[in-house]
Coordinates of C-alpha atoms and ligand atoms in Angstrom, one line a residue:
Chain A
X21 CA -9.3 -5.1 -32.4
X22 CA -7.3 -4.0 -29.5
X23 CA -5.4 -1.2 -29.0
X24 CA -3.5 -0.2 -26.0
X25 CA -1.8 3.0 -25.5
X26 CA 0.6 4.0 -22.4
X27 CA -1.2 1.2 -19.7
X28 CA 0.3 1.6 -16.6
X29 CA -0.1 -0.3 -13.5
X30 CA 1.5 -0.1 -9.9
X31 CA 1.0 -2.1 -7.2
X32 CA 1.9 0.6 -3.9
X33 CA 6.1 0.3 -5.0
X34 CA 5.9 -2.4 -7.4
X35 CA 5.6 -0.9 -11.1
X36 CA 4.3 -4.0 -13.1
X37 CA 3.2 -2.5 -16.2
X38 CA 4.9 0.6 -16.9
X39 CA 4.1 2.5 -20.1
X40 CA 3.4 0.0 -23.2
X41 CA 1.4 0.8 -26.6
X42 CA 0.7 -1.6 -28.9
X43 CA -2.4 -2.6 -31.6
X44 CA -3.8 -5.9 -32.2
X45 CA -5.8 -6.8 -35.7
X46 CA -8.3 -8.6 -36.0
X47 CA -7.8 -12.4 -36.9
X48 CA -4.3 -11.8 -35.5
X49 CA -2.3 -14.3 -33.6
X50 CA -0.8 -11.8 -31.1
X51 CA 1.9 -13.5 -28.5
X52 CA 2.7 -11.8 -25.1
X53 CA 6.1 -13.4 -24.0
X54 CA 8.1 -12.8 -21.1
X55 CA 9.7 -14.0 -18.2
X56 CA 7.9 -14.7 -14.7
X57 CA 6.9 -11.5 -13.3
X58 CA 7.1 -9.4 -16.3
X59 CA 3.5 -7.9 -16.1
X60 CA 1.5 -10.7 -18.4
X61 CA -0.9 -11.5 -16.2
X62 CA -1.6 -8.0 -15.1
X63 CA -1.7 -6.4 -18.4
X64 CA -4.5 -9.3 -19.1
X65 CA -6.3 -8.4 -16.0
X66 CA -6.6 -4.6 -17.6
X67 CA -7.4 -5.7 -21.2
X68 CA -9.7 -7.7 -19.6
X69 CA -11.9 -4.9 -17.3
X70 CA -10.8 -7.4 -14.5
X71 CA -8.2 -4.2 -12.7
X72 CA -8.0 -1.0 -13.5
X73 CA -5.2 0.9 -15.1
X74 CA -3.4 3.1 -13.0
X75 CA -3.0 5.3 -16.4
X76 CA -3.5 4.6 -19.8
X77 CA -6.1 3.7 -22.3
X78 CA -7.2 0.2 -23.9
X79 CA -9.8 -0.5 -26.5
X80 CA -11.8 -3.1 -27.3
X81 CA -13.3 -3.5 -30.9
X82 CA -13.3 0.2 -31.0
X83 CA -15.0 0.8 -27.4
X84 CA -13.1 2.1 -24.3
X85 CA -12.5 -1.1 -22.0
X86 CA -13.2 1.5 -18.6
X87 CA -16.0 2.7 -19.8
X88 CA -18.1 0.4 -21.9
X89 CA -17.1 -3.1 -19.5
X90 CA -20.2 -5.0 -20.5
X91 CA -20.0 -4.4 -24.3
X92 CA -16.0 -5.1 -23.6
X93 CA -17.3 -8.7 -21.5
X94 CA -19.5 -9.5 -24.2
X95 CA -16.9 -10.0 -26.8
X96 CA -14.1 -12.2 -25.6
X97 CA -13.2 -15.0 -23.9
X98 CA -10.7 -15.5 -21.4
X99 CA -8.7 -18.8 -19.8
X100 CA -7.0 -17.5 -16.8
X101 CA -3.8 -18.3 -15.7
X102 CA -5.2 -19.3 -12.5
X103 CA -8.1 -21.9 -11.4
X104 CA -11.4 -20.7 -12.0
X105 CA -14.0 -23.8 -12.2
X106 CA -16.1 -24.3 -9.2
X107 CA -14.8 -27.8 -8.4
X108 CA -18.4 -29.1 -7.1
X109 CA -20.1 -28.4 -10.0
X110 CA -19.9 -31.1 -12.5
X111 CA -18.3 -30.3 -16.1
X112 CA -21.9 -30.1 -17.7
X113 CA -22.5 -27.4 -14.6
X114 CA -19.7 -25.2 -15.2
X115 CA -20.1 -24.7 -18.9
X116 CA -24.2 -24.3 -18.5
X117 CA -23.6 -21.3 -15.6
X118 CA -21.0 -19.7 -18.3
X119 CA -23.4 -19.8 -20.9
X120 CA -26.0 -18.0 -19.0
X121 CA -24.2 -15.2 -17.4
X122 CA -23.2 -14.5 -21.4
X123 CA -27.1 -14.9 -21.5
X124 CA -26.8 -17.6 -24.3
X125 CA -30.4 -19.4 -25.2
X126 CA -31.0 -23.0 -23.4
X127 CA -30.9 -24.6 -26.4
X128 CA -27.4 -23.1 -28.2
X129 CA -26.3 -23.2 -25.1
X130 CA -26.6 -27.2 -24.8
X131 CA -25.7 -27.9 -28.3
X132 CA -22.2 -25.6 -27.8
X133 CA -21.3 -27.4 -24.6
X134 CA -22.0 -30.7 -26.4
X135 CA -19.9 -29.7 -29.6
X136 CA -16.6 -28.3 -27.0
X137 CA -17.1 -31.1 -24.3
X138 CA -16.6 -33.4 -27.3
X139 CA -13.9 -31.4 -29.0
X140 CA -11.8 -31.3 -25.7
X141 CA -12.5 -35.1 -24.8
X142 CA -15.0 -34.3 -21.9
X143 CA -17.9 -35.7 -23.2
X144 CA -17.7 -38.4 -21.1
X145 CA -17.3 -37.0 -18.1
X146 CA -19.7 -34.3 -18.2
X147 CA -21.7 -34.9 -15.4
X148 CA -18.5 -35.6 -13.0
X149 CA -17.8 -33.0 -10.5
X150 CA -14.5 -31.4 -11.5
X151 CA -12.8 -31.8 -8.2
X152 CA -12.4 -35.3 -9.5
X153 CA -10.8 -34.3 -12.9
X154 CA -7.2 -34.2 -13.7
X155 CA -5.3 -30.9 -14.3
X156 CA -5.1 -31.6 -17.7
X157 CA -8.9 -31.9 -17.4
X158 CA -9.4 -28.7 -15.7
X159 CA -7.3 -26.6 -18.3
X160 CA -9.1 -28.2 -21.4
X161 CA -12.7 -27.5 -19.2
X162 CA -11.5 -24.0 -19.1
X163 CA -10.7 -23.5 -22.7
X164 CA -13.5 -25.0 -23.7
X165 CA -15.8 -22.7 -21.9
X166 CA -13.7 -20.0 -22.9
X167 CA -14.8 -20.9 -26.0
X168 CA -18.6 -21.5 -25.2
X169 CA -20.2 -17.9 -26.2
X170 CA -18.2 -17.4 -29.6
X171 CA -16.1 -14.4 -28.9
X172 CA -14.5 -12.3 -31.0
X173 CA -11.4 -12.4 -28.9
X174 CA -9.8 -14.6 -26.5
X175 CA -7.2 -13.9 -24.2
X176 CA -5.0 -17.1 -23.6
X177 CA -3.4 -16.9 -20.4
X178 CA -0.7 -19.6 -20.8
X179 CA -3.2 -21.9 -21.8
X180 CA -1.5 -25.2 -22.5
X181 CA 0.3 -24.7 -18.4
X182 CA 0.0 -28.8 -17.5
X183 CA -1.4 -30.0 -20.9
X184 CA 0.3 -32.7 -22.5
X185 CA 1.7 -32.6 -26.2
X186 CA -1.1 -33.8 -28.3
X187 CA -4.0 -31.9 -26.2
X188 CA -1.5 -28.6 -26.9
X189 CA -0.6 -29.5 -30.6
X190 CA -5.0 -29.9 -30.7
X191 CA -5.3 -27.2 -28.9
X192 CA -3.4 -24.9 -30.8
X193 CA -4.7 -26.4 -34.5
X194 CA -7.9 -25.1 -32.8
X195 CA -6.9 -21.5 -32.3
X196 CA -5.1 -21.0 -35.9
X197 CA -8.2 -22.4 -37.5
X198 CA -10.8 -20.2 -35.3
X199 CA -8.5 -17.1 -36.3
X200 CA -8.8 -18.2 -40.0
X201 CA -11.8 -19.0 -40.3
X202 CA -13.5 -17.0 -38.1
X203 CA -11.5 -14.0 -37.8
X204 CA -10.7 -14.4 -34.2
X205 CA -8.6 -12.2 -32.5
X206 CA -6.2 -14.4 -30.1
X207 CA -3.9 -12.7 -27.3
X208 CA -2.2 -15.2 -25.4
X209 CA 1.1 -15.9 -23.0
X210 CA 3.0 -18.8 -23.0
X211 CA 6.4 -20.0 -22.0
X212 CA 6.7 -22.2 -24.7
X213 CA 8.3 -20.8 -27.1
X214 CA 8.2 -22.7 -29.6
X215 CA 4.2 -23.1 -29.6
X216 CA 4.8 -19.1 -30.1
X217 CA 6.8 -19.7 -33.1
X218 CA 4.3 -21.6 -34.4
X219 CA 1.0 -19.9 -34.0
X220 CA 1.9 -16.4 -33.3
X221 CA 1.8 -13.8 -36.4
X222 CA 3.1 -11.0 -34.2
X223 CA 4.9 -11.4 -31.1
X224 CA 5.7 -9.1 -28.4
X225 CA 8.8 -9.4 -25.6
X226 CA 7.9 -8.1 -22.2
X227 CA 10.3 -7.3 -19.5
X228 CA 9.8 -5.8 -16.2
X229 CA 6.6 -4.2 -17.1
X230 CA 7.9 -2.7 -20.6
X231 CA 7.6 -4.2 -24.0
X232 CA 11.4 -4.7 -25.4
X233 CA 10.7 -5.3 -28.8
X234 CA 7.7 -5.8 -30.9
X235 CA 7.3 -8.2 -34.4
X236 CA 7.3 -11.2 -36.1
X237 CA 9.5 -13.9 -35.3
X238 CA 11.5 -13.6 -37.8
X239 CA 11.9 -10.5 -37.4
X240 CA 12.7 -10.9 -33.5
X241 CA 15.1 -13.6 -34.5
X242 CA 16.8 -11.2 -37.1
X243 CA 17.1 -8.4 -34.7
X244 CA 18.9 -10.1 -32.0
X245 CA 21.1 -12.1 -34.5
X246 CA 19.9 -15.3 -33.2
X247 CA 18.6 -18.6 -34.8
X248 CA 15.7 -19.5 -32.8
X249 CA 13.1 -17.8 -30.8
X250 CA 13.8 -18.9 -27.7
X251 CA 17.5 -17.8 -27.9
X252 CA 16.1 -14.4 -29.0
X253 CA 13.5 -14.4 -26.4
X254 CA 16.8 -14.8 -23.8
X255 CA 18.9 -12.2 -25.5
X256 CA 16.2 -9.8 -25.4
X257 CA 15.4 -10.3 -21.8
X258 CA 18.7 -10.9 -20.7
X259 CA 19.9 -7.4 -21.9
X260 CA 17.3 -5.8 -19.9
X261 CA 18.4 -6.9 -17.0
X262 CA 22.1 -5.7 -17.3
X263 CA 20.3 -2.1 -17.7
X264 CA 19.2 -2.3 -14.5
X265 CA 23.0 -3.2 -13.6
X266 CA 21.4 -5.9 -10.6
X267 CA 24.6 -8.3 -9.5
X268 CA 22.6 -11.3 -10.2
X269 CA 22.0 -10.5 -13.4
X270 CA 25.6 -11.2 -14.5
X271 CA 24.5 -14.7 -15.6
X272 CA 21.9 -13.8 -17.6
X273 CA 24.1 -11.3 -19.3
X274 CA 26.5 -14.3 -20.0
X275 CA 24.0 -16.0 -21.3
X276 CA 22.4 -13.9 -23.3
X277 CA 25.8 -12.7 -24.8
X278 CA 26.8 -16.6 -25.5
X279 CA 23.6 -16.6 -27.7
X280 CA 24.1 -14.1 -29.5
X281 CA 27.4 -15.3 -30.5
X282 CA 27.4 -16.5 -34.0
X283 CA 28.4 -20.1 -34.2
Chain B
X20 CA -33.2 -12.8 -14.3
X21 CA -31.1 -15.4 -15.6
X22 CA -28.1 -14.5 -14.3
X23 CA -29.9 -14.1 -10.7
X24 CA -31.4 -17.7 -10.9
X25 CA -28.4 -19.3 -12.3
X26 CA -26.3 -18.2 -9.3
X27 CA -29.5 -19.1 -7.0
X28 CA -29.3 -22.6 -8.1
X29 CA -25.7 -22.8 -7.5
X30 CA -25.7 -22.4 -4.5
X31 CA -28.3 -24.7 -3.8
X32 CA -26.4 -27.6 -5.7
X33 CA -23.1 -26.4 -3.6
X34 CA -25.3 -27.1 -0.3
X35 CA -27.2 -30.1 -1.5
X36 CA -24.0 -31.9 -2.5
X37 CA -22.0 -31.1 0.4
X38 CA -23.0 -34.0 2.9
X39 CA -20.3 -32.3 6.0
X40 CA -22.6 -29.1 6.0
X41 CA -25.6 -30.8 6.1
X42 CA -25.0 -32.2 8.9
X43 CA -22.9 -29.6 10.2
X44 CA -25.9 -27.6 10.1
X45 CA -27.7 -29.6 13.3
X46 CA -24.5 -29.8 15.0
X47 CA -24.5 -26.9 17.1
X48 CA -28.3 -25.9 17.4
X49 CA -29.1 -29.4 18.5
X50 CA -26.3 -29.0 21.1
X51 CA -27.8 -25.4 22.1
X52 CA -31.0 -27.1 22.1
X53 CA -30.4 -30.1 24.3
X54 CA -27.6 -28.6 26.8
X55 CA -29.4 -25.5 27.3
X56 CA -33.3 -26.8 26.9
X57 CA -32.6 -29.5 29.0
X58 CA -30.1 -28.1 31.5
X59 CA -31.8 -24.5 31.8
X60 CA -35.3 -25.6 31.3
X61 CA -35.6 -26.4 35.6
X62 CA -34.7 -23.4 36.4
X63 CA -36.3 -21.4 34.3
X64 CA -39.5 -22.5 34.5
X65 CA -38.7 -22.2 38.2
X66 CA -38.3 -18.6 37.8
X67 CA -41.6 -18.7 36.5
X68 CA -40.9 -17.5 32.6
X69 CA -42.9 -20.8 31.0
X70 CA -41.3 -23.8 29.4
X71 CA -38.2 -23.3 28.2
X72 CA -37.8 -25.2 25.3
X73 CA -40.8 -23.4 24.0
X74 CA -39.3 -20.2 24.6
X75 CA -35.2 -21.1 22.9
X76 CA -36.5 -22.9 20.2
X77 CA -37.1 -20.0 18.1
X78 CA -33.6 -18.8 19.4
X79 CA -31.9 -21.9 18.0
X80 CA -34.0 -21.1 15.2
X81 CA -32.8 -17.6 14.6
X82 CA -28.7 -18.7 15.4
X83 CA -29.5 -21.4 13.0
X84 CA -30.3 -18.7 9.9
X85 CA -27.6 -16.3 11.4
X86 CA -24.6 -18.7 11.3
X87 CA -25.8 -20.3 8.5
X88 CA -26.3 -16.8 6.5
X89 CA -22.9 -15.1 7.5
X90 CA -21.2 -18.0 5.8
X91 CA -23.4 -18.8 3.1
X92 CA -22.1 -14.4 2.8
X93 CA -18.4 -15.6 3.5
X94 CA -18.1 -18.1 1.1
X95 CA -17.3 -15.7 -1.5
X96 CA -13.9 -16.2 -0.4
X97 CA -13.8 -19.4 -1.1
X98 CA -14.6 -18.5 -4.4
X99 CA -11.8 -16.2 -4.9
X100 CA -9.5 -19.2 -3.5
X101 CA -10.8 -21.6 -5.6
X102 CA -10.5 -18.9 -8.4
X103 CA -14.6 -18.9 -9.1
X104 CA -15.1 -15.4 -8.7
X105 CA -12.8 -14.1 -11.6
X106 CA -15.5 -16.5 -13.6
X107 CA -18.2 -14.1 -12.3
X108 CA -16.7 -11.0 -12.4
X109 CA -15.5 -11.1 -15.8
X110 CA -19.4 -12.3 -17.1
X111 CA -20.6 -9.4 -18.9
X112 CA -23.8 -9.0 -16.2
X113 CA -23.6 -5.8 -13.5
X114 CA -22.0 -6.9 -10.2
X115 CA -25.0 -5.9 -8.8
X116 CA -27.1 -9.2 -10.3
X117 CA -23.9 -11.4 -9.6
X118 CA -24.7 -10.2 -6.3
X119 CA -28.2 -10.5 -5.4
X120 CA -28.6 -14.1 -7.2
X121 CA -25.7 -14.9 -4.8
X122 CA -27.3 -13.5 -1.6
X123 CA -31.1 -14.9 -2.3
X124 CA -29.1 -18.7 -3.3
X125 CA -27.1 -18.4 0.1
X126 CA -30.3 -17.0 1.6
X127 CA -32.3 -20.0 0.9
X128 CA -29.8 -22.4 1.5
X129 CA -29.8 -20.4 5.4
X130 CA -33.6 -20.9 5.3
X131 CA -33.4 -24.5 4.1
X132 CA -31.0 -25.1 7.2
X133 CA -33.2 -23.4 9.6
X134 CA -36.3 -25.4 8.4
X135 CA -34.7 -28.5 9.5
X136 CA -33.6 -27.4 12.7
X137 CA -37.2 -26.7 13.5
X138 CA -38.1 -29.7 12.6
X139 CA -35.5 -31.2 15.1
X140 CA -36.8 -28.4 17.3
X141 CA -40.4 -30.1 17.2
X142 CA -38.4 -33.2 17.8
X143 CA -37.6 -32.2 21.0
X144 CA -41.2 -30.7 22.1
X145 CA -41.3 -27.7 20.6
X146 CA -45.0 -26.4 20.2
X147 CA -44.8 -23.6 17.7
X148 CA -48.3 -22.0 16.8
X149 CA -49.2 -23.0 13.4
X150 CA -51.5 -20.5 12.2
X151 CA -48.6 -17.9 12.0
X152 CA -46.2 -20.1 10.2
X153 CA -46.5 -18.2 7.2
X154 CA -45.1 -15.1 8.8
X155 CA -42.6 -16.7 10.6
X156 CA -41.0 -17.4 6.7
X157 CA -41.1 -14.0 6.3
X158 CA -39.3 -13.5 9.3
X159 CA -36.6 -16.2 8.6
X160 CA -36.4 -14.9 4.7
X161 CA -35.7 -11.6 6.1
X162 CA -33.1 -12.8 8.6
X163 CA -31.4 -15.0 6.0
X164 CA -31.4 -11.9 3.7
X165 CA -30.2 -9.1 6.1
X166 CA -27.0 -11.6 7.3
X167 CA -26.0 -13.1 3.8
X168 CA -26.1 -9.6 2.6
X169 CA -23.5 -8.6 5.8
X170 CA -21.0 -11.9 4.7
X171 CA -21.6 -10.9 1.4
X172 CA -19.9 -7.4 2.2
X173 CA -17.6 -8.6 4.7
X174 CA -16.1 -11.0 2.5
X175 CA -15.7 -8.6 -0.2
X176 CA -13.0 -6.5 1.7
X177 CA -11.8 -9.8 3.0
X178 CA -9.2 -11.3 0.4
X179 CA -8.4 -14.4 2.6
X180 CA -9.6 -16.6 5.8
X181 CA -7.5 -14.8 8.4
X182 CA -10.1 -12.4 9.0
X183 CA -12.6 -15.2 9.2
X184 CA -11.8 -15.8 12.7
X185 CA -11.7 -12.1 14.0
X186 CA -15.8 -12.0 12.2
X187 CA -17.2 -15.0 14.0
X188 CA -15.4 -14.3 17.4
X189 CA -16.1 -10.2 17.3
X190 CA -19.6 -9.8 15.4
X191 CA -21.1 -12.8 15.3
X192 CA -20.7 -14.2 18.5
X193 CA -22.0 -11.4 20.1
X194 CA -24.9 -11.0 17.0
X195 CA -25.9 -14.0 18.7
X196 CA -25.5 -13.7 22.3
X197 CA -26.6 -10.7 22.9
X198 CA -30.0 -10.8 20.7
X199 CA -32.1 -12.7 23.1
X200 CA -31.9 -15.9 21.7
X201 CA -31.4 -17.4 24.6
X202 CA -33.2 -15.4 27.5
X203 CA -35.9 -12.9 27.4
X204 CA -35.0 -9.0 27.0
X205 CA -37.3 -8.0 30.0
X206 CA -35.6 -6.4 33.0
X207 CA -32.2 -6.3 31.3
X208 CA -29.3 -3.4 32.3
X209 CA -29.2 -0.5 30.5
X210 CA -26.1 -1.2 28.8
X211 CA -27.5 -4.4 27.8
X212 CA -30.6 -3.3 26.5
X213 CA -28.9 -0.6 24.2
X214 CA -26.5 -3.5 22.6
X215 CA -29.8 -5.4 22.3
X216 CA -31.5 -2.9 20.5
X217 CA -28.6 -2.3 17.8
X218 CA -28.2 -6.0 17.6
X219 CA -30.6 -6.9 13.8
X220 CA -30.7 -10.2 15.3
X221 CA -32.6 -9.6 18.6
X222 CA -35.7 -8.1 16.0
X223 CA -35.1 -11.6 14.2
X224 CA -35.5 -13.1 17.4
X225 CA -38.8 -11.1 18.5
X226 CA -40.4 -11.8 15.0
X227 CA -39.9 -15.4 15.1
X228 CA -41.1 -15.8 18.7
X229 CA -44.1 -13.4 18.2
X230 CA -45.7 -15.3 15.3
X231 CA -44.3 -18.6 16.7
X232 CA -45.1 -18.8 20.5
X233 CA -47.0 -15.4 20.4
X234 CA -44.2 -13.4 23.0
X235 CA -43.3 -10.7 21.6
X236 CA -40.8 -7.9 23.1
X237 CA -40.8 -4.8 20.6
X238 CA -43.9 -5.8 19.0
X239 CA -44.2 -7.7 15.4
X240 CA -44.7 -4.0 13.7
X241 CA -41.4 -2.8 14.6
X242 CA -39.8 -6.1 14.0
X243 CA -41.1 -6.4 10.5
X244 CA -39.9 -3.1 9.7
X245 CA -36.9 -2.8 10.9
X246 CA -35.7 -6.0 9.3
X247 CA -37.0 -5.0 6.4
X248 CA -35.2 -2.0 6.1
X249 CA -31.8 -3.5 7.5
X250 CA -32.8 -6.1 4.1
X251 CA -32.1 -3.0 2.2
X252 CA -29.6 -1.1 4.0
X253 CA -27.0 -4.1 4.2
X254 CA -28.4 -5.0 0.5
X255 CA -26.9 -1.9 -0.9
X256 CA -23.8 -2.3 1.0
X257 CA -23.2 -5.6 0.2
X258 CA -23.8 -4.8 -3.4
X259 CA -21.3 -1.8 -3.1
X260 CA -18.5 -3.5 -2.0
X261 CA -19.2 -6.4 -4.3
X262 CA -19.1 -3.9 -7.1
X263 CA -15.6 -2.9 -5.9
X264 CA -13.8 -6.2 -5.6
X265 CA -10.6 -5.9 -7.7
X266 CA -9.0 -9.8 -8.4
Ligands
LIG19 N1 -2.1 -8.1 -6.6 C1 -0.8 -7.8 -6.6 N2 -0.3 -7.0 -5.7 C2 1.0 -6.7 -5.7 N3 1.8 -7.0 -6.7 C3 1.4 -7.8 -7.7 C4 0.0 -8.2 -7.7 N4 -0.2 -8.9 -8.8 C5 1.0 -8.9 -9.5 N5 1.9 -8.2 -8.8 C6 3.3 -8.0 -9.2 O1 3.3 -7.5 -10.6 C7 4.4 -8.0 -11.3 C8 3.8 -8.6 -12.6 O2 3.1 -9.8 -12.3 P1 2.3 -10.6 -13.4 O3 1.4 -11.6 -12.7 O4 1.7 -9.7 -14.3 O5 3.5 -11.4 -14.1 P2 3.5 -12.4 -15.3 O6 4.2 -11.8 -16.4 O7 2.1 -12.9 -15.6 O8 4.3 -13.6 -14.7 P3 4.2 -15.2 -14.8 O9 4.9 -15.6 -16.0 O10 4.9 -15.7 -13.6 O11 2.7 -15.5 -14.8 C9 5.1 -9.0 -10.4 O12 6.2 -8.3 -9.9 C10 4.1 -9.3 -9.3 O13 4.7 -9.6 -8.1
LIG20 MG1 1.1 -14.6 -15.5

């Protein structure tokens, strides 16, 4: 359903993505982990038609993201990282402007927004302008109208950033069962790992713009000897920053060598 | 279509709800039009060039729809602040729809603005001639459309408010000043007169007072086609750098 191959992106000096490949199936649970400033966001931003790659392919349920971008738009939905409500518009507003730039009929369009406001608790609220929500009320709004025009992917940008456990625990019951039953594809960040090691069937550990390793939990726990995720997550990313043999990375070394430590 | 009157409609809720810009949007042409109508008036009717509230008023007019236009235009960075525009620019519509519903929505909000002012403007003894109302819209639809177009594509190579500053003090300032809206373009310097002539809002200016108070300096021909094709012209560039906006 997606499949990336040698994406590369620079910003003047700064190389955030540099070089990765990887596939995605369809229905998968695909996790994109790594530390802040590892090139998340940006390789989102190219899966997603919103930069372009400075080199370097992706495809989107078999069409090429640079060169079919409508088709691309058409078929997933995307939470960003960032803000991206208007905050004068009311909830009701927000969701009924999404639904007709992804030129959804008036009436699906109204019975959607219903059925998500009222999943995500905003049903009462609806017609409250959003600068008066909470940021727990802004994220869900954003999910839910991620959600609004039934695509066939959705790109999670740390999604559950400021949610509180039981909207994140509903939250992520709601992705497993979309990619169940519905054969949603789901890409998504987080720096939670263990939401990760809950919903994720394939997980993949980026550092410094390249992907370190690639696979299932278990398998990530198995390679790096280590019990949990997070503590693989850490020895993963820890040893890529002795490579680059940076001073302050002596902790992090330390760190990542205590973990992998048997007990 | 949809896409076009969704965006259209946005904007008009953004205006409509925001009580500051209401009113913000009498502040300064009632101050033009008091301090200079009432201050200037004496002397210019001295000079013997008519009344002269009759003769600013479709000045104020014209300033109103500019100033309200460039940041209707503008606003697109608050969009990108507030995080809006990735919304749009990941919708799987062309930029260029995105763009034009924005434009005619910021258009009309300019138009909406400038209607009031005239009414203020008739508040204060303005006599406009009302048989050529309906082509004095045209003039202030084309006015709104040629500046929210030029915010439009200033904004989108702007990627925060510092630049803001630099536009309203080095392009529309002088846009404004130096278009006649506030004395005649008769007699002028030569220097003057050139500036005038490049300046889309002195043709804005001429239209409005042609079909308003039937003065007219280049002739309601050349006014109407000019604009027009300044519509297009900054249309296209607008839409071009819209197109191009990376986030
Ligand atoms: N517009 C930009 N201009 C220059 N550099 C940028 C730009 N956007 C991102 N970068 C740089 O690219 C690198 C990757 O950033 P990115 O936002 O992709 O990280 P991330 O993995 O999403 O991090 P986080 O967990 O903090 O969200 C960083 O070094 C960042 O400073
Ligand atoms: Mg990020």
């Amino acid at each position: 359903m997606i499949k990336v191959q040698n994406l590369v992106k620079t910003y003047g000096q700064i190389e955030a993505v540099r070089n990765i490949s990887f596939e995605v199936q369809q229905g998968e649970i695909f996790a994109f982990l790594g530390p802040n400033g590892a090139g998340k966001t940006t390789t989102i931003k190219m899966l997603t038609t919103l930069l372009r790659p400075t080199s370097g392919t992706v495809e989107i349920d078999g069409l090429d993201a640079a060169t079919n971008q409508n088709e691309v738009r058409k078929r997933f939905g995307i939470v960003f990282q960032d803000p991206s409500l208007d905050d004068e518009l009311t909830a009701w507003e927000n969701m009924d402007i999404h639904g007709a730039l992804y030129g959804m009929p008036r009436k699906i369009r109204r019975e959607r927004t219903e059925m998500l406001l009222k999943l995500f608790e905003l049903s009462e609220r609806r017609d409250h302008p959003v600068k008066q929500f909470s940021g727990g009320m802004r994220r869900r709004l954003e999910i839910a109208r991620g959600l609004l025009h039934t695509p066939k992917i959705l790109f999670l940008d740390e999604p559950t950033l400021g949610l509180d456990p039981q909207t994140r625990n509903q939250l992520w019951s709601h992705v497993q069962k979309l990619s169940q039953e519905e054969r949603v594809t789901v890409f998504l960040t987080t720096h939670y790992m263990e939401e990760a090691d809950r919903v994720a069937h394939r997980i993949a550990v980026i550092d410094h713009g390249t992907i370190v390793a690639q696979g299932t939990s278990a398998e990530l726990k198995q390679q790096t000897s280590t019990e949990t995720l997070e503590q693989a997550f850490l020895a993963l990313t820890g040893s890529q920053i002795r490579d680059e043999g940076a001073d302050s990375s002596n902790d992090m070394r330390n760190m990542a060598k205590m973990f992998r430590r048997p007990r | 279509m949809l896409t076009i009157y969704i965006l259209w409609l946005r904007q008009l809720k953004r205006f409509s709800r925001s009580r500051a810009r209401i009113i913000a949007s009498f502040g300064q042409p009632l101050l033009y039009l008091l301090g200079l109508g009432f201050g200037f008036g004496p002397i210019f009717e001295k000079a013997g060039q008519g009344n002269y509230i009759q003769f600013v008023a479709p000045g104020i007019i014209a300033m109103t729809v500019l100033f309200a236009s460039i940041f209707s235009g503008i606003e697109i960075i608050f969009d990108r602040q507030f995080g809006f525009l990735k919304e749009m620019l990941v919708a799987p519509v062309p930029r260029l729809l995105i763009m034009v519903g924005r434009t005619l929505g910021g258009a009309t909000v300019a138009m909406i603005q400038a209607l009031m002012v005239t009414v203020v403007c008739v508040l204060a003894g303005f006599r406009p001639s009302v048989a050529a109302l309906p082509v004095a819209f045209v003039f202030l639809a084309l006015i709104a459309i040629v500046f929210t177009a030029m915010g439009t594509a200033i904004a989108s190579v702007l990627s925060d408010f510092q630049g803001f500053q630099l536009v309203m003090n080095f392009l529309v300032m002088p846009i404004f000043f130096l278009s006649g809206a506030l004395f005649p373009l008769n007699n002028l310097p030569k220097a003057m007169d050139i500036i005038a002539r490049i300046d889309p809002l002195s043709y804005g200016v001429d239209g409005l007072r042609a079909t308003l108070i039937g003065v007219s300096h280049f002739g309601v021909g050349t006014d109407l086609i000019v604009l027009t094709v300044l519509s297009v012209v900054f249309m296209a560039i607008g839409a071009k750098l819209f197109a191009r906006i990376q986030i």
